[in-house]
């Protein structure tokens, strides 16, 4: 590979790793959208621990798990597409040449780039797969949440631990999605290393804006200052037959 190729690849790796450190480990993480949503996850689990009926909460968790499973399946499809590119290298290079696009030199360089793209999608698959498992574990913890009659301090501690598992699941899901986004920037390398630098910078700018300056981030942060809705007493309403229905309030 040329020096330009290696410099573009180094910039790509530095941008990806640096962004991960910025939003997950640096002091600026408290200003991100992900951090605000993690706080809402903790609030969700504490509120749920005081709710007598938790079917709605389990349904929300199941929806999150299904979305993660979709992205894991998409990662496998993307890996299969990369292997298809490897078996069609000559045809793809011929098409790029007809379009007047530089393919990056030799066949070996092209195949190395495709292998790199495959590794990105493989990383995303492992992140989505582990997030899927963590959402499953979080659902189990939601079912094991102590009832309202238990000691409030113990119940809140259990809720915070369950929220920690939910936060971990969300973090791994975010890393998998981040790999998908950076793979879009990686595609520029198949045309030209200078375009690779530009597309990586574009992806980095979009992700940074969403985390630090998006409307979603401002709304999520502002909601922390609003009081949560009170939880109605357990017991439900008496029906005409004289029995108590916990699903009616």
Tab-separated table of C-alpha atoms in Angstrom, residues 4-5 21 25 28 33 36 48 50 52 65-66 68 75 82 97 99 106 116 149 152 174 196 209-210 213 230 233 238:
chain	number	residue	atom	x	y	z
A	4	UNK	CA	-1.383	7.846	1.469
A	5	UNK	CA	-3.339	4.638	1.989
A	21	UNK	CA	-13.018	7.310	24.210
A	25	UNK	CA	-14.522	7.484	28.996
A	28	UNK	CA	-17.384	15.026	28.161
A	33	UNK	CA	-27.113	11.761	24.282
A	36	UNK	CA	-28.713	11.109	29.159
A	48	UNK	CA	-40.888	-0.051	37.264
A	50	UNK	CA	-42.831	0.470	42.181
A	52	UNK	CA	-47.631	-3.440	40.407
A	65	UNK	CA	-34.167	-7.028	21.989
A	66	UNK	CA	-35.896	-7.594	18.650
A	68	UNK	CA	-30.881	-5.716	18.310
A	75	UNK	CA	-24.303	-7.858	10.143
A	82	UNK	CA	-18.095	-8.984	1.631
A	97	UNK	CA	-12.231	0.808	-14.423
A	99	UNK	CA	-16.476	4.011	-14.632
A	106	UNK	CA	-3.405	-4.291	-7.346
A	116	UNK	CA	-10.936	-4.970	6.504
A	149	UNK	CA	-44.046	-4.717	49.711
A	152	UNK	CA	-37.681	0.093	49.607
A	174	UNK	CA	-24.277	1.685	20.364
A	196	UNK	CA	-11.511	7.843	2.588
A	209	UNK	CA	-23.362	16.360	16.332
A	210	UNK	CA	-25.904	13.693	17.295
A	213	UNK	CA	-25.663	19.041	19.778
A	230	UNK	CA	-46.690	9.254	40.765
A	233	UNK	CA	-51.482	2.414	45.031
A	238	UNK	CA	-63.397	-3.718	42.524
